[in-house]
Short mmCIF file of C-alpha atoms in Angstrom, two decimals:
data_model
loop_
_atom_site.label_atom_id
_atom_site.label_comp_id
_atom_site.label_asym_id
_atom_site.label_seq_id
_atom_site.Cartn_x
_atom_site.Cartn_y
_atom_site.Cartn_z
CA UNK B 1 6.00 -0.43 10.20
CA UNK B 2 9.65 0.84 10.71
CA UNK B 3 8.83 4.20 9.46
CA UNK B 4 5.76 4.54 11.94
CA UNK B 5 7.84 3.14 15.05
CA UNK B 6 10.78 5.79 13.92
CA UNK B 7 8.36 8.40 14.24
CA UNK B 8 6.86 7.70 17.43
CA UNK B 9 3.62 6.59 15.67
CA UNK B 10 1.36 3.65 16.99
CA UNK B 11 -0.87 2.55 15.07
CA UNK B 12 -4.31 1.07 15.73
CA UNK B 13 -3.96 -2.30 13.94
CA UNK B 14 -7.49 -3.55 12.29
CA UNK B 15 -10.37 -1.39 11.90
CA UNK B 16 -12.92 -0.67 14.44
CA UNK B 17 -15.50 2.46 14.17
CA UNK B 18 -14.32 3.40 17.75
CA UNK B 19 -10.82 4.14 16.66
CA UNK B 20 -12.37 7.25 15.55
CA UNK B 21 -13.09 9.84 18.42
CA UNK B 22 -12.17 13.52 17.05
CA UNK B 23 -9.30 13.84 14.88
CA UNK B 24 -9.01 16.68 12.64
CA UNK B 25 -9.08 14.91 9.77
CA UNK B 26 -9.50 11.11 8.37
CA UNK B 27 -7.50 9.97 5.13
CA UNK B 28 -8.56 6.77 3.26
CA UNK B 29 -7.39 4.79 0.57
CA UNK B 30 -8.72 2.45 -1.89
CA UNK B 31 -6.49 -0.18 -0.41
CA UNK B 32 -8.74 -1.19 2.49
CA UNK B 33 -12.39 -0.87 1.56
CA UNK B 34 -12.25 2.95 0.51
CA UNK B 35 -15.57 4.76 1.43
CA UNK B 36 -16.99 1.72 2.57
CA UNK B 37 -14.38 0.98 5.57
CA UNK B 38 -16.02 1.30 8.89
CA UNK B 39 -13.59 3.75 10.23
CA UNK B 40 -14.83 6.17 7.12
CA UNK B 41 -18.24 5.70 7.67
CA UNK B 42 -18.35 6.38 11.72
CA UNK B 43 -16.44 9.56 10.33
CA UNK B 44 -18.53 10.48 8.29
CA UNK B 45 -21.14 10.02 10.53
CA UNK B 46 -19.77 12.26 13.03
CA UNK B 47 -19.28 14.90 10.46
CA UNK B 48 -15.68 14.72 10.74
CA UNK B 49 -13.76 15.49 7.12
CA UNK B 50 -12.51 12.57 4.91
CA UNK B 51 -9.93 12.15 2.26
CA UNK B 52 -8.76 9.87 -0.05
CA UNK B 53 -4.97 9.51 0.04
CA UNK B 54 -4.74 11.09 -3.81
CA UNK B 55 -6.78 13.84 -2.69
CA UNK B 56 -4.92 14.89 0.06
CA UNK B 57 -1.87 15.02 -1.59
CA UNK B 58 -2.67 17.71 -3.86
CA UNK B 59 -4.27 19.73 -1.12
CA UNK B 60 -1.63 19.63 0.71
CA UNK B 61 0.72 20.39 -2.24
CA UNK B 62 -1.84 23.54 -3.16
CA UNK B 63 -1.76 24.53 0.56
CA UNK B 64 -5.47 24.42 0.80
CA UNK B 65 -4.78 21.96 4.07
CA UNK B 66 -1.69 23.78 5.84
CA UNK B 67 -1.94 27.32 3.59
CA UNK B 68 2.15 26.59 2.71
CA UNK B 69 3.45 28.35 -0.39
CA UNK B 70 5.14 25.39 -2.19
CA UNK B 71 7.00 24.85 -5.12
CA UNK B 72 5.42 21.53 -6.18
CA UNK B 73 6.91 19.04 -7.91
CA UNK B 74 5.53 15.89 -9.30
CA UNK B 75 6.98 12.37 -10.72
CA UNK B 76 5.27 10.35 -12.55
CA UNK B 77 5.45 7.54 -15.05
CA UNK B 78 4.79 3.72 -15.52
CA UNK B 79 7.80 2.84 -14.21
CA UNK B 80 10.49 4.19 -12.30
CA UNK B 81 8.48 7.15 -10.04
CA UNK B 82 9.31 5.72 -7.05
CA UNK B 83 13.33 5.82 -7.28
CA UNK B 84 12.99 8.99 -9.31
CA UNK B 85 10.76 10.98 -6.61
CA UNK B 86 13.72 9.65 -3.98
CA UNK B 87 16.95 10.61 -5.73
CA UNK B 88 15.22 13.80 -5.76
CA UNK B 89 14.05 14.42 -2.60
CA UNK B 90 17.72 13.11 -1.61
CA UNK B 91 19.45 15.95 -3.60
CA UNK B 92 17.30 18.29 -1.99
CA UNK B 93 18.07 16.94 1.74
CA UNK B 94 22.05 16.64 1.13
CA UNK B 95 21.68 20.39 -0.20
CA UNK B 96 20.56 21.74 3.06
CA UNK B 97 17.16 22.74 1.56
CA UNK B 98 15.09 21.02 3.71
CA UNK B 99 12.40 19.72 1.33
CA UNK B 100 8.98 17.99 2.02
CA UNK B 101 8.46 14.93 0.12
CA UNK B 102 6.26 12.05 0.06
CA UNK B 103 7.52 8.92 -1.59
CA UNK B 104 5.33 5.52 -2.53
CA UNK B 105 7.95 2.66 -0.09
CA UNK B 106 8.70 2.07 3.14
CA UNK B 107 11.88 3.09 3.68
CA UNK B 108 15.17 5.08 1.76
CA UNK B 109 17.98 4.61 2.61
CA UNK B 110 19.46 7.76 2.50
CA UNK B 111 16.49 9.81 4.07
CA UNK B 112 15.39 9.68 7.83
CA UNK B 113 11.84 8.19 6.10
CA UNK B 114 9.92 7.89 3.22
CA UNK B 115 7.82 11.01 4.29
CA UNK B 116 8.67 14.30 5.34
CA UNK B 117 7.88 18.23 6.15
CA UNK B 118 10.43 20.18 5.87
CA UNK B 119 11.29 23.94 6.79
CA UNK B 120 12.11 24.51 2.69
CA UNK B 121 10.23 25.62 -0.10
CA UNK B 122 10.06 21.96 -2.45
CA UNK B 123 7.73 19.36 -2.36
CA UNK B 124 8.19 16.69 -3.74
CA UNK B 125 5.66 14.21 -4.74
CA UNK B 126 5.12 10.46 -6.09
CA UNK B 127 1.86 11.29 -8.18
CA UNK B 128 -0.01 7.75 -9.22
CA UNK B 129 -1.85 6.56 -11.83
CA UNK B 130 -3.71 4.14 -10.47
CA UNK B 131 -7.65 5.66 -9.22
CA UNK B 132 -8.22 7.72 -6.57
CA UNK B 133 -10.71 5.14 -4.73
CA UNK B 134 -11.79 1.30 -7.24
CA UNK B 135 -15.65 1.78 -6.05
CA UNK B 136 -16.70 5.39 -5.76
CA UNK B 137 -14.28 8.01 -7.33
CA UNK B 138 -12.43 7.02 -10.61
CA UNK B 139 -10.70 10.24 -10.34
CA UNK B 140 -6.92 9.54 -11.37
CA UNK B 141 -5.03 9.98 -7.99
CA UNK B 142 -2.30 12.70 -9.88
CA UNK B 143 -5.14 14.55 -11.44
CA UNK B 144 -5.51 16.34 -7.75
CA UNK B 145 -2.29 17.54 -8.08
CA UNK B 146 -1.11 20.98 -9.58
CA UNK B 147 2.76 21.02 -9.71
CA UNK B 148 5.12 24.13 -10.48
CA UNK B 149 6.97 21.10 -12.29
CA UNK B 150 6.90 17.59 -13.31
CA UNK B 151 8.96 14.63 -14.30
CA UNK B 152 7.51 12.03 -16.72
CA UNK B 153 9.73 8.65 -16.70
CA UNK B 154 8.29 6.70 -19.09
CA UNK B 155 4.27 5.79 -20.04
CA UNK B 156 3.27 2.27 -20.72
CA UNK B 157 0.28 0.12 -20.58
CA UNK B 158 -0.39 -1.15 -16.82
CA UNK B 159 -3.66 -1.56 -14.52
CA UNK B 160 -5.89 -3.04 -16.63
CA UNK B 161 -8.34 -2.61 -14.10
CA UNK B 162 -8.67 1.07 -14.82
CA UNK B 163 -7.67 1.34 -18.33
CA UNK B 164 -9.08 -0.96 -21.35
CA UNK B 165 -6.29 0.45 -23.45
CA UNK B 166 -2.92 2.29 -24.10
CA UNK B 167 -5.13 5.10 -25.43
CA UNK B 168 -6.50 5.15 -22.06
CA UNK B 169 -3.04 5.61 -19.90
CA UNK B 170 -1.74 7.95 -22.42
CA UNK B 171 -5.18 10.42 -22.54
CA UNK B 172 -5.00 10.16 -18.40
CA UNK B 173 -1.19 11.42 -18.64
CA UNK B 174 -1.86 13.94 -21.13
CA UNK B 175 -4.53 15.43 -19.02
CA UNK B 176 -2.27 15.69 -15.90
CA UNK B 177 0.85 17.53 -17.96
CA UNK B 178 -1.87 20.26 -18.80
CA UNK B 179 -1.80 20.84 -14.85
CA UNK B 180 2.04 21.78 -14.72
CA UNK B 181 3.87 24.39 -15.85
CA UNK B 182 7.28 23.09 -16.78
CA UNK B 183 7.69 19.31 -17.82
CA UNK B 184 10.89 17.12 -17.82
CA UNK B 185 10.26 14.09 -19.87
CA UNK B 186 12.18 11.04 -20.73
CA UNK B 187 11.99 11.58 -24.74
CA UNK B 188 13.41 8.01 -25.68
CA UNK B 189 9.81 7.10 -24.72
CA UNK B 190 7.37 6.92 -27.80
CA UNK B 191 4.36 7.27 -25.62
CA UNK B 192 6.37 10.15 -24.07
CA UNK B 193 6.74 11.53 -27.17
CA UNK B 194 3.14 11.46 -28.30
CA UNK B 195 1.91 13.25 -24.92
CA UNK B 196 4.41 16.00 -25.37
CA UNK B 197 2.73 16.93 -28.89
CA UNK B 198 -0.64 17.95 -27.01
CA UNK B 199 1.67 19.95 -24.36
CA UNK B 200 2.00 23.70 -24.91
CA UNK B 201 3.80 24.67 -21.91
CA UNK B 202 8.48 24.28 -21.42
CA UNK B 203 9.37 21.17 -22.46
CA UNK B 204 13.07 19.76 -21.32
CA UNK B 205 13.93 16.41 -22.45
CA UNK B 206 15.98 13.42 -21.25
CA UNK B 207 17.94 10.54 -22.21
CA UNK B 208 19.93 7.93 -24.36
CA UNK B 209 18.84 9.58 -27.83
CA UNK B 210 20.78 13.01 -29.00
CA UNK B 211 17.86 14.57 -29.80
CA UNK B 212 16.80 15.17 -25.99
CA UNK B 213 17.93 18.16 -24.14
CA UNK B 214 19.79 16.36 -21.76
CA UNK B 215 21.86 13.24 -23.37
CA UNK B 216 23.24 10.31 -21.10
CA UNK B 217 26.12 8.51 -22.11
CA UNK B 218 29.06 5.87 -21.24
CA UNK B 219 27.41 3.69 -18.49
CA UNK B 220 29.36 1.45 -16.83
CA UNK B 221 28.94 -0.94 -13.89
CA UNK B 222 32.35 -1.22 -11.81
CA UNK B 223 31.27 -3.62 -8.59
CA UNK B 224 28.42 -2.26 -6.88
CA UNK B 225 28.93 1.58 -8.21
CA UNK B 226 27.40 2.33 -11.73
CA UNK B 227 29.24 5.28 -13.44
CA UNK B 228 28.16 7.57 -16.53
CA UNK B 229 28.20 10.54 -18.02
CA UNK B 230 25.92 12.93 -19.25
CA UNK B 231 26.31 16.15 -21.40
CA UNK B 232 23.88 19.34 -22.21
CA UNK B 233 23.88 21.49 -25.40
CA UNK B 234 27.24 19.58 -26.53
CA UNK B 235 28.68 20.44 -23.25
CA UNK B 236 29.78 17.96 -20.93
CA UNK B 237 28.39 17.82 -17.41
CA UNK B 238 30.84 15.04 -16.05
CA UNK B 239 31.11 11.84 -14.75
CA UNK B 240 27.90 11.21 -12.20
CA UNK B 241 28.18 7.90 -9.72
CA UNK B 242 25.34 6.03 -8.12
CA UNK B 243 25.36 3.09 -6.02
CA UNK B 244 22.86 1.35 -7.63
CA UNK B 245 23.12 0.11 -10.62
CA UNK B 246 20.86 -0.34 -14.20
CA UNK B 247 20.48 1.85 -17.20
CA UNK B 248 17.00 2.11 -15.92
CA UNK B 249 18.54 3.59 -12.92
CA UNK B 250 20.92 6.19 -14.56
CA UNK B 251 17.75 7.25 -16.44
CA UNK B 252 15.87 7.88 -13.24
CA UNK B 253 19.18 9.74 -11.89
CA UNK B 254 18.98 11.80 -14.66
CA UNK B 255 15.21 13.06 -14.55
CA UNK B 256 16.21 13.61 -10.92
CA UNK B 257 19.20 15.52 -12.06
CA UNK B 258 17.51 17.85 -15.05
CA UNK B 259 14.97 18.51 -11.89
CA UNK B 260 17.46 19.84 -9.34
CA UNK B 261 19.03 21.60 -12.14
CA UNK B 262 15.99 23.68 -12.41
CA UNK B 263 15.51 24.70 -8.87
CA UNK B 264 19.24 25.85 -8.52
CA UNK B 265 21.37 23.32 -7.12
CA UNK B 266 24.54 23.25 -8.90
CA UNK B 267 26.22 20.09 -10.23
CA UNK B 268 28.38 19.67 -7.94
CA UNK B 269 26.29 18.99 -5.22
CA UNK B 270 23.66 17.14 -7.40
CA UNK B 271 26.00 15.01 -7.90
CA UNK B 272 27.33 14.58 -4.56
CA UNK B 273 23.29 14.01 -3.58
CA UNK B 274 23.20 11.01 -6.23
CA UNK B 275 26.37 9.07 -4.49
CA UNK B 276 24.46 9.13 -1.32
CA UNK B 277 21.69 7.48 -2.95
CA UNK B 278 21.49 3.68 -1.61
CA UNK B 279 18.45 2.81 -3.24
CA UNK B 280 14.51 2.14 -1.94
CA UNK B 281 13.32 -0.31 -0.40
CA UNK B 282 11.95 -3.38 -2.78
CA UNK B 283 14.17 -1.21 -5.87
CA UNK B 284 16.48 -4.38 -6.05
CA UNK B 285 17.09 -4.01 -2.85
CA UNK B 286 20.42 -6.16 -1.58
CA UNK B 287 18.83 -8.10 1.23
CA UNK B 288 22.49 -9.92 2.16
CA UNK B 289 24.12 -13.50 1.46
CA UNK B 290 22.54 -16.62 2.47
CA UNK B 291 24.80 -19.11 4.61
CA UNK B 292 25.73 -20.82 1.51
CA UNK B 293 26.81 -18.18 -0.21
CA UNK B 294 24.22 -17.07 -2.56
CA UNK B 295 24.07 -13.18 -2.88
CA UNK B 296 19.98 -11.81 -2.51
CA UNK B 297 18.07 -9.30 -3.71
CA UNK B 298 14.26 -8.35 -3.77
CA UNK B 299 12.30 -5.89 -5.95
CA UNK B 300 9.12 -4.62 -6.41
CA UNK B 301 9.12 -5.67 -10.78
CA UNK B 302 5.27 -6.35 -11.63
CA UNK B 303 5.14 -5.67 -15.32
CA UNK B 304 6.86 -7.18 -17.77
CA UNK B 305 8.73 -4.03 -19.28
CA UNK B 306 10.12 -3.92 -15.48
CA UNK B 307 11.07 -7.95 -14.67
CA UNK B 308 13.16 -7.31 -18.54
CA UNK B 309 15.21 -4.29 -16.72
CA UNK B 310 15.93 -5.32 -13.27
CA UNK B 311 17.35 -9.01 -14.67
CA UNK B 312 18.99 -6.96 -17.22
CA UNK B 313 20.37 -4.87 -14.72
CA UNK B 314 21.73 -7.60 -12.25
CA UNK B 315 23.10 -9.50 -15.33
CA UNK B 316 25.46 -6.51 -16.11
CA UNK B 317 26.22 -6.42 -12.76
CA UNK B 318 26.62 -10.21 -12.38
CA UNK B 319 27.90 -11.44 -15.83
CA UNK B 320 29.41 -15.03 -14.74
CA UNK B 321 26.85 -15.86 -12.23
CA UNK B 322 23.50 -17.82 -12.34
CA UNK B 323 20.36 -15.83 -11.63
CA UNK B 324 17.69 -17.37 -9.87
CA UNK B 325 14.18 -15.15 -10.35
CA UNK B 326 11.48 -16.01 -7.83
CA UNK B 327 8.43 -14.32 -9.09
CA UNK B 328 5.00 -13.94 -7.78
CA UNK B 329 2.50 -12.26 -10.26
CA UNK B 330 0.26 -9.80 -8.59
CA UNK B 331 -3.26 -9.21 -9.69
CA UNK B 332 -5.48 -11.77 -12.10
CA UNK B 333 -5.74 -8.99 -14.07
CA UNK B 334 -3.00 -7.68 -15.21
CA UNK B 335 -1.57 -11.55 -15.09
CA UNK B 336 -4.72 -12.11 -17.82
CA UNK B 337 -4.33 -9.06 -19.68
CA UNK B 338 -0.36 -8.94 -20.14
CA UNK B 339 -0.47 -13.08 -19.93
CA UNK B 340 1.96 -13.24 -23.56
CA UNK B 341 3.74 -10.35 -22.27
CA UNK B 342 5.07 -11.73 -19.10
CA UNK B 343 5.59 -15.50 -21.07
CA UNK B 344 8.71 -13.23 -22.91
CA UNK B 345 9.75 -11.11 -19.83
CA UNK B 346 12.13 -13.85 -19.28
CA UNK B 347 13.81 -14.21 -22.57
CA UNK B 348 17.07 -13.54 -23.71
CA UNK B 349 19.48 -14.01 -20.44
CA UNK B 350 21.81 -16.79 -20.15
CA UNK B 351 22.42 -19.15 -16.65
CA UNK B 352 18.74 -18.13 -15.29
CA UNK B 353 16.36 -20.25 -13.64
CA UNK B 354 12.52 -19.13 -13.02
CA UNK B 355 10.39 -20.30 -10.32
CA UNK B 356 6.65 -18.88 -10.36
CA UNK B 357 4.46 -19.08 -7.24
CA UNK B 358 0.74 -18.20 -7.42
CA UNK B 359 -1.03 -15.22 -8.23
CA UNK B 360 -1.06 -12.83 -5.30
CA UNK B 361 -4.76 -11.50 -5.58
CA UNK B 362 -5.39 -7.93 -4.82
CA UNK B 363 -7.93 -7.31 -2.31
CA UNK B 364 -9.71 -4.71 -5.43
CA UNK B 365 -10.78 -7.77 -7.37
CA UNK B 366 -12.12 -10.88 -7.34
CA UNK B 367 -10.50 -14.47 -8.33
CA UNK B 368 -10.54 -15.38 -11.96
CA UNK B 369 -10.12 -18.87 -12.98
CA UNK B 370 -9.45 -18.20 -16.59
CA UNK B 371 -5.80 -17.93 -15.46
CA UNK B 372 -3.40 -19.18 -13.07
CA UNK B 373 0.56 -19.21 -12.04
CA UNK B 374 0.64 -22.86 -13.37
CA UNK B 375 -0.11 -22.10 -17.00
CA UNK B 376 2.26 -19.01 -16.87
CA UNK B 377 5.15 -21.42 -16.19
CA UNK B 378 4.24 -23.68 -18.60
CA UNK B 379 4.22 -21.18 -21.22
CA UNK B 380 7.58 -19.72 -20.28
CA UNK B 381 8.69 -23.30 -20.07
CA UNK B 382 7.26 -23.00 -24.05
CA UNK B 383 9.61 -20.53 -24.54
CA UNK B 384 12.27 -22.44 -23.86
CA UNK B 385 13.50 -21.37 -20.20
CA UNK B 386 13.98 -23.24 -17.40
CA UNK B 387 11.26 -22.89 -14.96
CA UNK B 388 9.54 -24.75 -11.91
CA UNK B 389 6.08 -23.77 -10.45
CA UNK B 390 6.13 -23.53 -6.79
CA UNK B 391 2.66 -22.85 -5.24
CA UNK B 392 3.16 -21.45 -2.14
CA UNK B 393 6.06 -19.27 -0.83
CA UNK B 394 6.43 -22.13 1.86
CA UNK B 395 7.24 -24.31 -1.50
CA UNK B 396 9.92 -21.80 -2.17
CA UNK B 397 11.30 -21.71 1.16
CA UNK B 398 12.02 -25.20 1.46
CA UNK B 399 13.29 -25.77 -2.40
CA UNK B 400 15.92 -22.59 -1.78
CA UNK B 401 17.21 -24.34 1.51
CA UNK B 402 17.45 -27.83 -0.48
CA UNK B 403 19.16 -26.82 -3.16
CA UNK B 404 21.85 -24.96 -0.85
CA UNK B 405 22.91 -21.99 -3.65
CA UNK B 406 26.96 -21.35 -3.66
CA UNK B 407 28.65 -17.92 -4.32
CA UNK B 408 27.92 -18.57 -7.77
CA UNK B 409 24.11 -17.86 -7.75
CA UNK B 410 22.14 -14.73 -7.00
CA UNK B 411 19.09 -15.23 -5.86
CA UNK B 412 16.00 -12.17 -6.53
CA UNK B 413 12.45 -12.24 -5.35
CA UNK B 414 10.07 -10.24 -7.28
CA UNK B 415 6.86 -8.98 -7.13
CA UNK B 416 4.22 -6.26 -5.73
CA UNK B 417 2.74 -8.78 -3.53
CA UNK B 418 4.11 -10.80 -0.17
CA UNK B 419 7.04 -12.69 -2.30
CA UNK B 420 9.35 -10.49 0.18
CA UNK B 421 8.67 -12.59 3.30
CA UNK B 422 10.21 -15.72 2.34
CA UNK B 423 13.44 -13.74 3.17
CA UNK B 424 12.18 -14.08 6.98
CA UNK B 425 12.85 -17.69 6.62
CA UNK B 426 15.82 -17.64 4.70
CA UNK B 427 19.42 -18.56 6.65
CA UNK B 428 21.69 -15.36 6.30
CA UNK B 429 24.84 -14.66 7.06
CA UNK B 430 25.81 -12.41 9.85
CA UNK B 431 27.05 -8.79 8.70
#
């Protein structure tokens, strides 16, 4: 909503077939009904041209929709796409080269929005794995786009509403690399690893292990700056600084980093483009301090492998403090699927204290009662960690304000659902 009002854009809240008189062109997603949405079919009906969101993307990357000559460049990966696709697009911007971009949150901090067409020759794009619409096209939304380059974070299994198996994600990834002509690739991944075997085209690698191209080294969390260093055929490239913080995170500043390497900009200024970095929005995101005294984040952790790194990453950053993890599982599926999964995702931190609140259903499915938030938290409780259910985020409200957290708690909502809005009824203090 922020980034339409910024822009001077109104939008025509609900749907309604008159909303649609003669534009140009009418994009759709799978979010709201797909094909089947009534604004779609009048559309349609008037022989106006339709689009899924996926779709578009890669025509406009191609230039089949504006005729632009890009230089594409796509991120992808399970995890970590999102704050990848905006380090880079920031790097770009604080470089004076103007780049488009198009990046899967609502806001970024250190860019005038989350979308953008610039005067420059990049383009840089989130590129999904999810399906390009649940009903009628099970296209994968990145298989419509055609990058110059692309970055590969990481491949896991996730949306087990579109793929029965690992085999599934990883055959769907190694079909999109085949599209690009120059891959950067996290190779501490072993799923990473396995797609780059079927890839014939330049290969530059990434991370913690010495065996990758580009090695990262030495991270250390200093307040609320993260520093670490990061060298290149045995020669060191410095000291790099972000202000957020995680080894997940240097890893996603580093993909970014091998990436503007390869378009020109020189270290120095990729490095002054990280420090101006302040993070996305729901990317444990530092909402403020409540009244009390209790510091706040939120982020947008809905997989297991991702709840493990952003508690990691706030320990670290926290080390004497007790964590409080509000989490709201989103989807019966994936909760079903990755059930034994997410009963571990909790494990092995000190001082924290879970509270689960129901399943947030997705509107692409349909309730299951073979599994529920309740039995989650008792089988975390199974594994030993302190946990309470609480239904409803109204629950949550009202247990946070009772229990009146000091200075010596962080508090961090998490989730791909609503979970966010109980910070709405939260007491903060006043910057």
């Amino acid at each position: 909503d922020a980034a339409l009002h910024k822009a001077g854009i109104t939008p025509l809240v609900g749907f309604d077939a008159a909303h649609i008189t003669d534009p140009d062109l009418v994009i759709t997603t799978g979010a709201h009904g797909g094909f089947d949405n009534v604004e779609v079919v009048s559309a349609r009906a008037k022989k106006i041209p339709v689009m899924t969101q996926g779709e578009a993307v890669g025509k406009y990357m191609d230039g089949s929709i504006l005729g632009t000559n890009w230089l594409g460049i796509s991120v992808t990966g399970t995890h970590g796409k999102t704050t990848t696709t905006a380090m880079l697009a920031t790097i770009l911007t604080e470089s004076k080269l103007d780049p488009s971009y198009i990046i899967g949150t609502g806001d970024v901090g250190s860019l005038p929005a989350p979308g953008h067409f610039g005067k420059g020759r990049h383009f840089v794009v989130e590129a999904d794995e999810y399906v390009t619409e649940p009903r009628y096209d099970k296209t994968i939304k990145f298989l419509w786009q055609h990058p110059d380059m692309a970055i590969v974070t990481n491949i896991e299994y996730d949306h087990p509403d579109v793929y029965q198996t690992i085999d599934d994600v990883r055959a769907a990834f190694t079909a999109f690399v085949q599209q690009t002509k120059l891959l950067i690739a996290c190779g501490d991944d072993p799923e990473v690893r396995g797609v780059l075997k079927q890839y014939k085209g330049k290969v530059i690698t990434y991370g913690f292990g010495a065996h990758n191209d580009y090695v990262l080294h030495k991270v250390n969390i200093s307040g609320e700056q993260m520093f670490f260093w990061v060298e290149h055929g045995g020669v060191s490239l410095g000291e790099f600084v972000l202000k957020v913080v995680g080894e997940h995170n240097a890893l996603n500043a580093l993909g970014a980093t091998v990436g503007a390497i390869e378009v020109g900009v020189p270290i120095q200024q990729i490095k002054e483009g990280l420090l101006a970095f302040r993070g996305s929005k729901r990317r444990l995101e530092f909402m403020g301090e409540l009244v009390s005294g209790a510091k706040v984040y939120d982020d947008y952790a809905h997989h297991p492998t991702e709840i493990k790194k952003t508690l990691a990453a706030l320990r670290k950053q926290y080390p004497k403090k007790k964590i409080v993890c509000i989490f709201q599982p989103h989807t019966y599926s994936r909760t079903k699927l990755m059930f034994t999964e997410f009963t571990k995702a909790f494990d092995n931190l000190d001082e924290l204290f879970v509270i689960i609140t129901d399943i947030y259903a997705s509107l692409r499915e349909q309730p299951d009662k073979t599994v529920s938030a309740d039995h989650l938290a008792g089988e975390i409780k199974l594994q030993g960690r302190d946990v309470h259910y609480l239904p409803q985020l109204s629950d949550v409200v009202q247990y946070i304000n009772t229990k009146n957290y000091g200075s010596d708690t962080v508090l961090v909502t998490m989730g791909a659902g609503d979970v966010y809005t109980i910070h709405d009824s939260l007491s903060f203090r006043a910057e």
